Short mmCIF file of C-alpha atoms in Angstrom, two decimals:
data_model
loop_
_atom_site.label_atom_id
_atom_site.label_comp_id
_atom_site.label_asym_id
_atom_site.label_seq_id
_atom_site.Cartn_x
_atom_site.Cartn_y
_atom_site.Cartn_z
CA MET A 1 -49.81 90.44 117.55
CA THR A 2 -50.37 86.83 118.60
CA ASN A 3 -54.01 85.95 118.94
CA PRO A 4 -55.31 83.92 121.92
CA SER A 5 -55.79 80.77 119.82
CA ASP A 6 -52.10 80.83 118.80
CA GLN A 7 -51.08 81.17 122.42
CA GLN A 8 -53.29 78.22 123.34
CA LYS A 9 -51.75 76.10 120.58
CA HIS A 10 -48.26 77.02 121.74
CA ALA A 11 -49.11 76.14 125.33
CA SER A 12 -50.69 72.89 124.18
CA GLY A 13 -47.59 72.02 122.20
CA GLN A 14 -45.45 72.58 125.25
CA GLY A 15 -47.75 70.37 127.25
CA GLN A 16 -47.49 67.53 124.70
CA LEU A 17 -43.71 67.80 124.78
CA GLU A 18 -43.67 67.57 128.56
CA GLN A 19 -45.78 64.41 128.39
CA THR A 20 -42.87 62.59 126.73
CA ILE A 21 -40.64 63.10 129.74
CA HIS A 22 -40.09 59.94 131.77
CA THR A 23 -41.36 60.33 135.33
CA ASP A 24 -41.56 56.78 136.71
CA PHE A 25 -38.24 55.88 138.33
CA LYS A 26 -39.37 53.06 140.59
CA GLN A 27 -37.27 50.61 138.57
CA ASP A 28 -35.01 52.94 136.57
CA MET A 29 -31.77 54.72 137.35
CA THR A 30 -31.99 58.49 137.76
CA TYR A 31 -29.47 61.22 136.97
CA GLY A 32 -28.64 61.44 140.67
CA ASP A 33 -28.21 57.67 140.91
CA TYR A 34 -25.83 57.58 137.95
CA LEU A 35 -23.64 60.38 139.35
CA GLN A 36 -23.98 59.11 142.95
CA LEU A 37 -24.90 62.64 143.98
CA ASP A 38 -25.93 61.44 147.43
CA LYS A 39 -22.23 60.72 148.11
CA VAL A 40 -20.84 63.71 146.23
CA LEU A 41 -23.14 66.34 147.75
CA SER A 42 -22.91 64.98 151.28
CA SER A 43 -19.10 65.19 151.31
CA GLN A 44 -18.84 68.88 152.20
CA THR A 45 -18.50 68.69 155.99
CA ARG A 46 -17.52 71.99 157.54
CA LEU A 47 -15.48 71.89 160.74
CA SER A 48 -16.51 75.42 161.67
CA ASP A 49 -19.73 77.40 161.42
CA HIS A 50 -18.11 79.97 159.14
CA HIS A 51 -19.97 80.60 155.89
CA ASP A 52 -16.85 80.64 153.66
CA GLU A 53 -15.50 77.28 154.70
CA MET A 54 -17.98 75.73 152.24
CA LEU A 55 -16.28 77.57 149.36
CA PHE A 56 -12.85 76.42 150.55
CA ILE A 57 -13.95 72.78 150.64
CA ILE A 58 -15.76 72.79 147.29
CA ILE A 59 -12.94 74.52 145.41
CA HIS A 60 -10.48 71.88 146.53
CA GLN A 61 -12.85 68.95 145.98
CA VAL A 62 -13.64 70.11 142.44
CA SER A 63 -9.91 70.56 141.78
CA GLU A 64 -9.25 66.99 142.87
CA LEU A 65 -11.98 65.71 140.53
CA TRP A 66 -10.40 67.59 137.64
CA MET A 67 -6.99 66.17 138.61
CA LYS A 68 -8.49 62.69 138.49
CA GLN A 69 -9.58 63.36 134.91
CA ILE A 70 -6.13 64.74 134.02
CA LEU A 71 -4.51 61.54 135.28
CA HIS A 72 -7.05 59.50 133.32
CA GLU A 73 -6.10 61.38 130.12
CA LEU A 74 -2.36 61.32 130.76
CA SER A 75 -2.39 57.58 131.40
CA ALA A 76 -4.12 56.93 128.08
CA ALA A 77 -1.83 59.38 126.26
CA MET A 78 1.24 57.65 127.69
CA ALA A 79 -0.02 54.25 126.51
CA SER A 80 -0.68 55.69 123.06
CA ILE A 81 2.82 57.18 122.74
CA GLN A 82 4.50 54.01 123.99
CA ALA A 83 2.54 52.04 121.37
CA GLY A 84 3.92 54.32 118.66
CA GLN A 85 0.50 55.90 118.00
CA LEU A 86 1.03 59.60 118.62
CA GLU A 87 -2.07 61.12 117.06
CA PRO A 88 -4.65 59.64 119.49
CA ALA A 89 -2.70 61.30 122.32
CA PHE A 90 -3.23 64.78 120.85
CA LYS A 91 -6.94 64.84 121.73
CA MET A 92 -6.13 63.70 125.26
CA PHE A 93 -3.48 66.40 125.67
CA SER A 94 -5.89 69.05 124.36
CA ARG A 95 -8.42 67.96 126.96
CA VAL A 96 -5.80 68.14 129.71
CA SER A 97 -4.97 71.69 128.64
CA ARG A 98 -8.64 72.70 128.78
CA ILE A 99 -9.00 71.16 132.23
CA GLN A 100 -5.92 73.06 133.37
CA GLN A 101 -7.65 76.27 132.30
CA GLN A 102 -10.54 75.38 134.60
CA LEU A 103 -8.12 74.79 137.46
CA ILE A 104 -6.40 78.12 136.80
CA LYS A 105 -9.72 79.98 136.89
CA SER A 106 -10.66 78.30 140.17
CA TRP A 107 -8.05 80.44 141.95
CA ASP A 108 -10.06 83.51 140.91
CA VAL A 109 -13.05 82.13 142.80
CA LEU A 110 -10.99 81.25 145.87
CA SER A 111 -9.45 84.74 145.89
CA THR A 112 -12.87 86.09 146.93
CA LEU A 113 -11.99 84.62 150.35
CA THR A 114 -10.44 87.45 152.35
CA PRO A 115 -7.65 87.01 154.93
CA ALA A 116 -9.98 87.93 157.79
CA GLU A 117 -12.53 85.35 156.64
CA TYR A 118 -9.99 82.55 156.19
CA MET A 119 -8.50 83.15 159.64
CA GLN A 120 -11.92 82.31 161.12
CA PHE A 121 -11.54 78.63 160.19
CA ARG A 122 -7.91 78.07 159.14
CA HIS A 123 -7.06 76.56 162.53
CA LYS A 124 -9.60 73.80 161.87
CA LEU A 125 -7.41 72.43 159.06
CA GLY A 126 -4.74 71.25 161.51
CA HIS A 127 -1.74 70.03 159.49
CA SER A 128 -3.81 69.18 156.41
CA SER A 129 -2.62 71.03 153.32
CA GLY A 130 -2.79 71.03 149.54
CA PHE A 131 0.88 70.06 149.73
CA GLN A 132 -0.42 66.58 150.55
CA SER A 133 -2.52 66.26 147.37
CA TYR A 134 -1.36 62.88 146.08
CA GLN A 135 -3.07 63.42 142.73
CA ASN A 136 -1.09 66.60 142.18
CA ARG A 137 2.07 64.61 142.96
CA LEU A 138 1.06 61.93 140.48
CA ILE A 139 0.54 64.59 137.80
CA GLU A 140 3.96 66.09 138.53
CA PHE A 141 5.65 62.67 138.43
CA THR A 142 3.86 61.77 135.20
CA LEU A 143 4.97 65.02 133.58
CA GLY A 144 8.55 64.43 134.75
CA TYR A 145 8.94 66.49 137.92
CA LYS A 146 10.40 63.74 140.13
CA ASN A 147 11.07 64.27 143.84
CA SER A 148 11.48 61.19 146.01
CA HIS A 149 11.55 63.19 149.25
CA VAL A 150 7.81 63.93 149.12
CA LEU A 151 7.00 60.22 149.48
CA ALA A 152 7.60 60.51 153.23
CA VAL A 153 4.30 62.41 153.51
CA TYR A 154 2.40 59.26 152.46
CA GLU A 155 4.17 56.59 154.50
CA HIS A 156 1.13 56.22 156.76
CA GLN A 157 -0.86 55.00 153.71
CA PRO A 158 1.05 51.99 152.29
CA GLU A 159 -1.18 51.48 149.24
CA LEU A 160 -1.00 55.14 148.26
CA HIS A 161 2.73 55.26 149.01
CA GLY A 162 3.21 52.28 146.70
CA LEU A 163 1.27 53.94 143.87
CA LEU A 164 3.34 57.10 144.14
CA LYS A 165 6.60 55.14 144.31
CA ARG A 166 5.72 53.16 141.18
CA THR A 167 4.88 56.36 139.31
CA LEU A 168 8.09 58.00 140.54
CA GLU A 169 10.15 55.07 139.25
CA ALA A 170 8.38 54.85 135.88
CA PRO A 171 9.23 56.84 132.74
CA SER A 172 7.43 60.17 132.44
CA ILE A 173 5.49 61.33 129.41
CA TYR A 174 8.53 63.36 128.38
CA ASP A 175 10.71 60.26 128.63
CA ALA A 176 8.22 58.51 126.34
CA ALA A 177 8.35 61.42 123.88
CA ILE A 178 12.15 61.30 123.78
CA LYS A 179 12.05 57.55 123.15
CA ALA A 180 9.55 58.14 120.33
CA MET A 181 12.08 60.45 118.66
CA ALA A 182 14.84 57.86 119.02
CA GLU A 183 12.61 55.18 117.49
CA ARG A 184 12.14 57.46 114.49
CA GLY A 185 15.89 57.46 113.95
CA LEU A 186 16.75 60.78 115.57
CA PRO A 187 20.04 60.49 117.50
CA VAL A 188 19.54 60.68 121.27
CA ASP A 189 22.19 59.89 123.87
CA ASP A 190 21.71 56.51 125.53
CA VAL A 191 21.84 58.18 128.94
CA CYS A 192 18.44 59.69 128.15
CA LEU A 193 16.93 56.37 127.09
CA ASN A 194 18.28 54.17 129.88
CA ARG A 195 18.46 56.01 133.16
CA ASP A 196 17.04 55.96 136.67
CA TRP A 197 13.52 57.26 135.98
CA ALA A 198 13.11 58.27 139.64
CA GLU A 199 15.79 60.91 139.26
CA PRO A 200 14.91 64.40 138.03
CA TYR A 201 15.35 64.82 134.28
CA VAL A 202 18.45 66.80 133.25
CA ALA A 203 18.44 68.71 129.97
CA ASN A 204 20.55 67.05 127.29
CA GLU A 205 22.07 68.55 124.13
CA SER A 206 21.23 65.54 121.98
CA VAL A 207 17.56 65.84 122.94
CA GLU A 208 17.54 69.53 122.04
CA ASN A 209 19.19 68.76 118.70
CA ALA A 210 16.62 66.05 117.99
CA TRP A 211 13.75 68.44 118.70
CA LEU A 212 15.47 71.07 116.53
CA THR A 213 15.46 68.58 113.66
CA VAL A 214 11.74 68.05 114.20
CA TYR A 215 10.99 71.78 114.23
CA ARG A 216 13.13 72.45 111.15
CA ASP A 217 11.35 69.78 109.12
CA VAL A 218 7.75 69.89 110.27
CA ASN A 219 6.45 68.14 107.15
CA GLN A 220 8.57 65.05 107.75
CA TYR A 221 8.06 64.96 111.51
CA TRP A 222 4.60 66.48 111.80
CA ASP A 223 3.38 64.07 114.49
CA LEU A 224 6.46 64.62 116.67
CA TYR A 225 6.13 68.36 116.13
CA GLU A 226 2.47 68.28 117.17
CA LEU A 227 3.39 66.15 120.19
CA ALA A 228 5.97 68.74 121.22
CA GLU A 229 3.52 71.63 120.91
CA LYS A 230 0.87 69.79 122.93
CA LEU A 231 3.44 69.23 125.67
CA VAL A 232 4.38 72.91 125.62
CA ASP A 233 0.70 73.81 126.03
CA ILE A 234 0.48 71.60 129.12
CA ALA A 235 3.75 72.90 130.56
CA SER A 236 2.65 76.49 130.07
CA GLN A 237 -0.72 75.89 131.72
CA GLN A 238 0.92 74.05 134.61
CA GLN A 239 3.19 77.02 135.27
CA GLN A 240 0.22 79.39 135.11
CA TRP A 241 -1.63 77.21 137.64
CA ARG A 242 1.40 77.28 139.94
CA PHE A 243 1.70 81.07 139.61
CA ASN A 244 -2.00 81.68 140.32
CA HIS A 245 -1.77 79.30 143.27
CA MET A 246 1.15 81.28 144.69
CA THR A 247 -0.48 84.70 144.24
CA THR A 248 -3.79 83.51 145.70
CA VAL A 249 -2.04 82.09 148.76
CA GLU A 250 -0.06 85.30 149.19
CA ARG A 251 -3.24 87.35 148.88
CA ILE A 252 -4.96 85.33 151.61
CA ILE A 253 -2.19 84.47 154.13
CA GLY A 254 0.75 86.65 153.10
CA GLN A 255 4.09 85.13 154.12
CA LYS A 256 2.71 82.84 156.85
CA PRO A 257 3.87 79.19 156.81
CA GLY A 258 1.51 76.69 155.21
CA THR A 259 -0.74 74.54 157.39
CA GLY A 260 1.26 71.47 156.30
CA GLY A 261 4.53 72.98 157.54
CA SER A 262 5.91 74.34 154.27
CA SER A 263 7.19 77.89 153.96
CA GLY A 264 4.00 78.77 152.11
CA VAL A 265 4.52 81.36 149.39
CA GLY A 266 8.31 80.79 149.50
CA TYR A 267 7.84 77.10 148.68
CA LEU A 268 5.39 77.87 145.89
CA ARG A 269 7.73 80.48 144.42
CA ARG A 270 10.62 78.00 144.30
CA ALA A 271 8.42 75.50 142.48
CA LEU A 272 8.07 78.07 139.69
CA ASP A 273 11.81 77.74 139.02
CA HIS A 274 11.26 74.23 137.69
CA ARG A 275 10.45 74.01 133.99
CA PHE A 276 8.78 70.98 132.43
CA PHE A 277 10.28 69.66 129.15
CA PRO A 278 13.29 72.03 129.16
CA GLU A 279 14.55 71.41 125.60
CA LEU A 280 11.14 72.32 124.17
CA TRP A 281 11.74 75.81 125.55
CA SER A 282 15.46 76.20 124.88
CA LEU A 283 15.15 75.14 121.23
CA ARG A 284 13.13 78.27 120.49
CA THR A 285 16.23 80.38 120.92
CA GLN A 286 18.12 78.15 118.48
CA LEU A 287 15.56 78.19 115.65
#
């Protein structure tokens, strides 16, 4: 049993600890100042008086913040690969994969929104839609899923349209990975190394054979092997995110068209047919 004097000493110790905490912020930056929380937490403006619209807004805002971090990591990883330094990119890819897991789980939270609840404020969205997420487009372009037709959605924003067009026309991370193999002496068809980067990537036998060489001699090509497995992690997570997106949308609106004019679930289901980094999947059958 603790005696009263011990309790007093413990309480006194806690008090002394608290005295070390800084409390004068007349001249110093606070936690809220650093994170600009006044801007962040005042950006949830509901257009209806329905309770659940707040959840809808926050889920999508948080997702966009995570996408910003993904793009930050992918940009650095791309620069690392192009500089011939593969290993620094592995940490960045691991972080992207972890962020993707957060994005996947966010659909579980949004699925608590029932169809009846969503219908109370869906009309307030007008034609705005997640289809218009330019950061999601930048991620897709960076990973190699190129589609020039979607640029039309951003023509009213010239600066943003220009950013998307530049990313569309630049090599993807997979293009950089293929070039890294070629620079290591693995034979890759020139059509894969010098092509129109704005066009969708088409699987190539020489690329599959090069990856097969990597996977059959992991000791010699460990860094390329690790690069490939990191890319597979990201591709797998991206497909899981797409699938959870589709099932959540179907759970909430069924087969209704999307607010942005897409076919809704039908559009999302077709997107699942696309596979990032195709040879990294097909080679598994050949091993």
